[in-house]
Every structure is written in structure tokens, then in C-alpha cells.
XYZ file of C-alpha atoms in Angstrom:
312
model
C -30.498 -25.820 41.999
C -30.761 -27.548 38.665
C -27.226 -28.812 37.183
C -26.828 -27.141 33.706
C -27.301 -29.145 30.278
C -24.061 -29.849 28.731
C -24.129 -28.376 25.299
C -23.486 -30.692 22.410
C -19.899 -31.898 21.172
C -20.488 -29.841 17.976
C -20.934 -26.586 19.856
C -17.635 -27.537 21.916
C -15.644 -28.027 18.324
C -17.489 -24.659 17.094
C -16.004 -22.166 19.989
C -12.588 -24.402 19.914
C -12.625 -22.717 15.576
C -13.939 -19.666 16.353
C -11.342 -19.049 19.314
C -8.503 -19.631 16.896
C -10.091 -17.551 14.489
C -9.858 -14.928 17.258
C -5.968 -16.020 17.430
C -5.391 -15.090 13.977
C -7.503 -12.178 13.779
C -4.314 -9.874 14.296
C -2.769 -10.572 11.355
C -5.940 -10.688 9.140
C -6.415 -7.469 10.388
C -2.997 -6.747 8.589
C -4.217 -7.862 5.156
C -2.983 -11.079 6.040
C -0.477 -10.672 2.687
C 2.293 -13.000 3.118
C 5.885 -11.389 3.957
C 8.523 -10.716 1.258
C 10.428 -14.159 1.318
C 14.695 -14.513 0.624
C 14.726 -16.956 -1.453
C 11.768 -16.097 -3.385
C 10.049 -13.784 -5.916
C 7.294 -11.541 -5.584
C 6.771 -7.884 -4.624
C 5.296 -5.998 -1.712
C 2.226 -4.994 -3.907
C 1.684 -8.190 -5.023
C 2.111 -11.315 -2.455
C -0.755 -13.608 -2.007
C -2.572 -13.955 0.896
C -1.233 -16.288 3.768
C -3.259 -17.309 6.934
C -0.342 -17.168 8.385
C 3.271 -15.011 8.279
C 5.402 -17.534 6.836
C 8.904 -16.063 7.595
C 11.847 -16.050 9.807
C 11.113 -12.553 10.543
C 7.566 -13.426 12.005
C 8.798 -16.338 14.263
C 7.791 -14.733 17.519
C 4.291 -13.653 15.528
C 3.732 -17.412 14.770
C 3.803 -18.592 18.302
C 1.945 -15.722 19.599
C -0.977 -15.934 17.256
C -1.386 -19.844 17.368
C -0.692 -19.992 21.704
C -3.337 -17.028 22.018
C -5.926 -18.828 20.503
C -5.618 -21.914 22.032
C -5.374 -19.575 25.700
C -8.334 -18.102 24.732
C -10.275 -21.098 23.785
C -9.306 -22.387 27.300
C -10.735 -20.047 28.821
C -13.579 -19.908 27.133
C -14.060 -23.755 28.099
C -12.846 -23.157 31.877
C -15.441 -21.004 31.694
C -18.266 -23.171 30.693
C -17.243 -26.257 32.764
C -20.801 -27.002 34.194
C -21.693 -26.922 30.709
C -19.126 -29.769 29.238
C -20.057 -32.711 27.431
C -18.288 -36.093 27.135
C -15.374 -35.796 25.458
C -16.124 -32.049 25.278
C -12.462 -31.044 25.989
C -11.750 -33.242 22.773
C -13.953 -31.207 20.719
C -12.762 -28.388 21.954
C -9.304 -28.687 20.621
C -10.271 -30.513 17.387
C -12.166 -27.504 16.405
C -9.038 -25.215 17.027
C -6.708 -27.422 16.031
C -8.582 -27.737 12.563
C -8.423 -23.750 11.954
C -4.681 -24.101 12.517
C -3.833 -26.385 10.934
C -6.113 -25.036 7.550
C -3.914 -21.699 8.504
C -0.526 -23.658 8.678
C -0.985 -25.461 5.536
C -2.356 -22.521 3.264
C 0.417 -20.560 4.541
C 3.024 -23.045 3.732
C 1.966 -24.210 0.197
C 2.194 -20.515 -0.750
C 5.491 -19.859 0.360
C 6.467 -23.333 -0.954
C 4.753 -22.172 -4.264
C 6.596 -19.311 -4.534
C 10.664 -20.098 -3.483
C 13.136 -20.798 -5.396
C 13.594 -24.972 -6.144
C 17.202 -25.475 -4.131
C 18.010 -27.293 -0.525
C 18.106 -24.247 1.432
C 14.744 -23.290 0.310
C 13.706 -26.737 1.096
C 15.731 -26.505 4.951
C 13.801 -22.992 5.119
C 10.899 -24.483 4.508
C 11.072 -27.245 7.085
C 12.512 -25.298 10.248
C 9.356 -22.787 9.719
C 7.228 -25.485 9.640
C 8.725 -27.387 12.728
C 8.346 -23.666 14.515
C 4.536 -23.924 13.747
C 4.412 -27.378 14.879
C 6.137 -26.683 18.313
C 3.530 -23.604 18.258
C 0.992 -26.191 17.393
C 1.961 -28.353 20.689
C 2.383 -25.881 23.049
C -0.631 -24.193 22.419
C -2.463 -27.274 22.873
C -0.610 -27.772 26.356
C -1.634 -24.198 26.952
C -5.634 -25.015 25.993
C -5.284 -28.524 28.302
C -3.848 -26.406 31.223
C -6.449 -23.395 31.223
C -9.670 -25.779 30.341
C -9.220 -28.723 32.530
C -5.864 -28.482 34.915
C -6.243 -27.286 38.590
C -5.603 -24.040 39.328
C -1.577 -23.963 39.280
C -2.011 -25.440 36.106
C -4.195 -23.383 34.912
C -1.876 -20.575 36.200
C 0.792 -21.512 34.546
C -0.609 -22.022 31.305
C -2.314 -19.062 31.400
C 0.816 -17.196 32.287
C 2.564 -18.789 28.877
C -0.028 -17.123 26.903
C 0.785 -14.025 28.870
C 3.875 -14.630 27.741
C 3.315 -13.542 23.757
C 0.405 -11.163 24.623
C 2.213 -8.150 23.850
C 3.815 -9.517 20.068
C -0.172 -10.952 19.636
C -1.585 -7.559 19.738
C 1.426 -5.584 18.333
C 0.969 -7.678 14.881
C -2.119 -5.718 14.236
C -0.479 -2.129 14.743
C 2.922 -3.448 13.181
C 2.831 -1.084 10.192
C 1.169 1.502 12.304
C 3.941 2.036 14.973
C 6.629 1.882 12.185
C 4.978 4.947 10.622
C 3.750 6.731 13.451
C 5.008 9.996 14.788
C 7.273 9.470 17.952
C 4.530 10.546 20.393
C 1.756 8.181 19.510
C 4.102 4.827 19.099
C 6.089 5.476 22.255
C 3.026 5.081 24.808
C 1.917 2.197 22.809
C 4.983 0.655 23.028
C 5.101 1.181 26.720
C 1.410 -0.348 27.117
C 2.992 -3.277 25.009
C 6.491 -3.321 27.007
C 4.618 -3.886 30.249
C 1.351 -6.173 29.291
C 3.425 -9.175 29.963
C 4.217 -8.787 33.282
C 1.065 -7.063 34.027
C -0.847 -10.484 32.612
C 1.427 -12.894 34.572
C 0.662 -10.678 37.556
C -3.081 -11.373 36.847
C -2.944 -14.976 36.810
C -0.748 -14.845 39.625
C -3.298 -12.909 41.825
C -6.165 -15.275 40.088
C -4.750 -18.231 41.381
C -4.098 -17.000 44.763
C -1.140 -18.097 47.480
C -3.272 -20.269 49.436
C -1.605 -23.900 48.667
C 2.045 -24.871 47.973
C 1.078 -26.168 44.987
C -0.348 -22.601 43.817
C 3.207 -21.017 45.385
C 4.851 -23.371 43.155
C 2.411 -22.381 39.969
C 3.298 -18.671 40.821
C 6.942 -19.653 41.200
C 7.037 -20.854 37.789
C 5.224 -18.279 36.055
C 7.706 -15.839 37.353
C 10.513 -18.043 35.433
C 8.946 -18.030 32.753
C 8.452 -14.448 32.338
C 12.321 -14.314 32.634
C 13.173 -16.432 30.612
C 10.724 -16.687 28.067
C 11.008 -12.916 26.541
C 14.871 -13.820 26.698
C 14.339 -17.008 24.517
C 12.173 -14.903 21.874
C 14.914 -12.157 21.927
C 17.095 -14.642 21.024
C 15.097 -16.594 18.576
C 14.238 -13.206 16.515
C 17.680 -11.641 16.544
C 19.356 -15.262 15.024
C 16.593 -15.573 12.633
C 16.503 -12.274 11.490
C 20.415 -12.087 10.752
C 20.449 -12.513 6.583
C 24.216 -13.020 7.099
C 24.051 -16.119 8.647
C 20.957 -17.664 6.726
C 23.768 -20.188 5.074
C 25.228 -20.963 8.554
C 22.902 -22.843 11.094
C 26.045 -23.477 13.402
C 26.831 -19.991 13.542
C 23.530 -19.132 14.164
C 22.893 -21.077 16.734
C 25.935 -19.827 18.490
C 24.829 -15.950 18.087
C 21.200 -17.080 19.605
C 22.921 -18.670 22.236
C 25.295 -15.461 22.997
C 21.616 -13.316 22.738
C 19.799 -15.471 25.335
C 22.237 -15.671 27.826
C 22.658 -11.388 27.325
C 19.157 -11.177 27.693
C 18.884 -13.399 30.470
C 21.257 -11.339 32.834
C 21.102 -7.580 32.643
C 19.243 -6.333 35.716
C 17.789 -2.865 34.325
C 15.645 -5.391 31.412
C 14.744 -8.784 33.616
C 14.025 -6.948 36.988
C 11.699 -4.505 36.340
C 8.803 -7.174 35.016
C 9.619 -9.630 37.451
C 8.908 -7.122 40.285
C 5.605 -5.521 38.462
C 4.320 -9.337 38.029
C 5.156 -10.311 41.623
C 3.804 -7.134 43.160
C 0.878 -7.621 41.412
C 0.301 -11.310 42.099
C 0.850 -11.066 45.748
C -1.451 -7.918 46.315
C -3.585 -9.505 44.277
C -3.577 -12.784 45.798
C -4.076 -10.789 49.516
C -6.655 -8.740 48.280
C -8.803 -11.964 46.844
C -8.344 -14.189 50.330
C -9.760 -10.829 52.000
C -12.415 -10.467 50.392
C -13.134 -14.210 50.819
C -12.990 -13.855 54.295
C -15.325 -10.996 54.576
C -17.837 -12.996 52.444
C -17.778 -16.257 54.251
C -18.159 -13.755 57.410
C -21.285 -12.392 55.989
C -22.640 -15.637 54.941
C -21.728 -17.687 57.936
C -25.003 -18.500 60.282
C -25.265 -16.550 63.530
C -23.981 -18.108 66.527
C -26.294 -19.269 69.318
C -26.665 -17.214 72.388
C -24.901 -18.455 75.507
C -27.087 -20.007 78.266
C -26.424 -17.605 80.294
C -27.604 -14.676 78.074
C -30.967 -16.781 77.322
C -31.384 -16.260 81.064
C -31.052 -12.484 81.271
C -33.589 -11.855 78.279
């Protein structure tokens, strides 16, 4: 069998932009107008358009639409690993590191060009930007993981995407749910509540039990969906308190208070962790049968016995 021609370094950097074009697609589905902004002026009907949702009330929506990308271009170049060039992994996330950055840049020289010309604008300002920048990182960790990493890696990073799935997809049906009747935004919000867990599950059963090392990966990805939701909690509840915008201390404290609450009540951290695990591990059992049965079917038939030879 012929080994597969790598496709050029150009090609690599073209699916790296187009898969964070795919990241960002929720909230250009939205308009993409940027949100009302605190300290600045503007109307609904008239903001300017903003690659990205420069605001404290959009922190989670930041990380999920800059860490879905990069998952996705991951996979994409997991997927085509017979296919990768020299330095194709480079290209891969220069070309969707280039779309975000174009997206974080546009996004902040509007808000910029529109707040008021004070310190706390200027503070404002800079912790949104070091959120996209932490975004930035760990969506590049996620893209390293999925493309290149083993398969606990791989697991694990693809479980961190898993992570913001839900708040990735519900940015496109934002406005929808928070207008729609009772009985078509509750089973949406149930779909959303659960794709999470049901994703972690997924890469948990993907990666299989079969090694420590992929115990450990699944292990990990667990934690993560525990804590991880509890962090974001946390991060949206401090940042979306007006009251405290002048306080960082105090808001700090209340995020703290919020994580830790989030972290231990049984009836909202159980439930996933059990629909993830149950998942993983069936999964996982499922996927070493059926590799059993098809190394059965494939394995050469044994030799007859001497003594069977005999008898023919």
C-alpha cells in the first residue's frame, strides 16, 4: 500500500483558519454586534460589529468560541496524520492562531474605541484581553493535545473542549431561548445541560481503558468536568455582578465563595460525573469487544493437529 502525499504547508495553515472560522461561527451567526459595554456609549440598535463579544458578560462565550476552534482544528489534523507535512502541525496553528488573533484585535479596538477615557476603562480593558489571551493559550494546548499527543493526551484535550461545548453552541440560540415559549427552551436547555458530560463520556470511551496511562487520561477528564463548569460558574457570576465592578478584592472573594458552592453540592456535580463515566466505561468495553471479535475474524486459521492429518 502506497504511503499518502503529505499535502502542502499552505493547505495545513488554510484548515488551521477555516477551523477557527468554524469556532466563531456561533456568534456571527448572532449578528456578531458587539455587547452593550458599562463604561461606554452606544445603543442596542446601533453597536458595531465585533468578531468577538468583548464583555464581562461573555467571558465563558470567549473561551468557548476560541478553545472550540482550536479542538476542532485538532481534529481535523489528527485526522489527516498520514497526510502531514514538515512542520505541518506549525502551520496548522499559525493559520488558526492568525483568525484569532484578527478576531481578538478587531474586537478590542472597538470596544477600546468606544469607552469612556478613565483607569477603570483602561483595567476593563486589560483583564478582557488577558481572558482572551489565556483563551488564546489554552486553546493552543487543546489543538497540540488532539493533533499530535498520544491518546490520553488527546483525551484529555479533547475532553477540555468538551468542556465549553454546551456555552459554544448556546451562543447561537442565546436570544432565541431568552424569547422562547417555556416548552421549546426547556428541552434545549436540557440537550445543552447534559452535552458536556455526554462529550467527556465520548472521549472517554474513544480512548479506551486499555493502559494506565489512558486510566489516568480518563481520570483527569472526569476532574475536569467537575471542576471546570464550577470554575465558569464562578467566573460568570463575579463578572457579571455590576456592584462590584469598582472592587476586584471583593470580587475575587464572591468568585471564590461561588466555586467552592459549585464545587460541592451533590444533586449538580454527581449527576454528569456518573453520565460521563457510565458512558466512558461502556464505551471503552464495547470498543475492546469489538476489537477482539475483529482480530478473531482476521487472525489466520490454525494448523490441523498431526493426528487429525492422519484420520483425513
Amino acid at each position: 500500500m502506497t504511503t499518502p502525499r503529505p499535502l502542502n504547508a499552505a493547505v495545513w495553515f488554510a484548515i488551521g483558519a477555516a477551523g477557527a472560522i468554524v469556532g466563531l461561527l456561533p456568534w456571527l451567526m448572532t449578528g456578531a454586534r458587539l455587547p452593550l459595554q458599562n463604561l461606554g456609549a452606544g445603543s442596542v440598535g446601533d453597536m458595531p460589529l465585533a468578531l468577538l463579544p468583548f464583555s464581562q458578560y461573555y467571558l465563558t462565550s470567549i473561551v468557548a468560541l476560541l478553545v472550540v476552534g482550536s479542538a476542532v482544528v485538532g481534529i481535523a489534523g489528527r485526522a489527516l496524520a498520514d497526510r502531514r507535512p514538515r512542520h505541518g502541525t506549525l502551520a496548522l496553528a499559525a493559520g488558526v492562531l492568525a483568525v484569532q488573533l484578527i478576531a481578538a484585535v478587531q474586537a478590542t479596538l472597538v470596544t477600546r474605541s468606544l469607552l469612556e477615557s478613565s483607569s477603570r476603562a483602561a483595567l476593563y480593558t486589560a483583564a478582557i484581553v488577558a481572558v482572551i489571551v489565556v483563551s488564546l493559550l489554552v486553546g493552543t494546548l487543546v489543538l497540540l493535545l488532539i493533533a499530535r499527543a498520544p491518546v490520553p493526551g488527546a483525551t484529555i484535550g479533547l475532553s477540555l473542549a468538551a468542556l465549553v461545548s454546551a456555552t459554544w453552541i448556546g451562543i447561537a440560540f442565546r436570544d432565541l431561548l431568552l424569547l422562547a415559549p417555556y416548552e421549546v427552551s426547556q428541552p434545549v436547555l436540557a440537550v445543552l445541560r447534559w452535552m458536556p458530560a455526554v462529550l467527556v463520556g465520548a472521549a472517554i470511551a474513544w480512548g479506551g481503558l486499555r493502559t494506565w496511562g489512558r486510566v489516568a487520561a480518563s481520570v483527569v477528564s472526569l476532574a475536569a468536568l467537575w471542576i471546570g463548569p464550577a470554575f465558569f460558574t464562578a467566573v460568570a457570576n463575579a463578572a457579571g455582578t455590576r456592584v462590584l465592578a469598582a472592587y476586584p478584592a471583593e470580587m475575587a472573594e464572591f468568585g471564590v465563595g461561588v466555586f467552592f458552592q459549585a464545587l460541592t453540592i451533590p444533586e449538580v456535580v454527581l449527576p454528569p460525573l456518573v453520565v460521563a463515566a457510565a458512558i466512558g466505561v461502556a464505551g471503552a468495553a464495547a470498543g475492546a469487544l469489538w476489537r477482539r471479535r475483529r482480530s478473531a475474524a482476521n487472525a489466520p486459521a490454525a494448523p490441523a493437529a498431526a493426528g487429525d492429518l492422519g484420520a483425513l
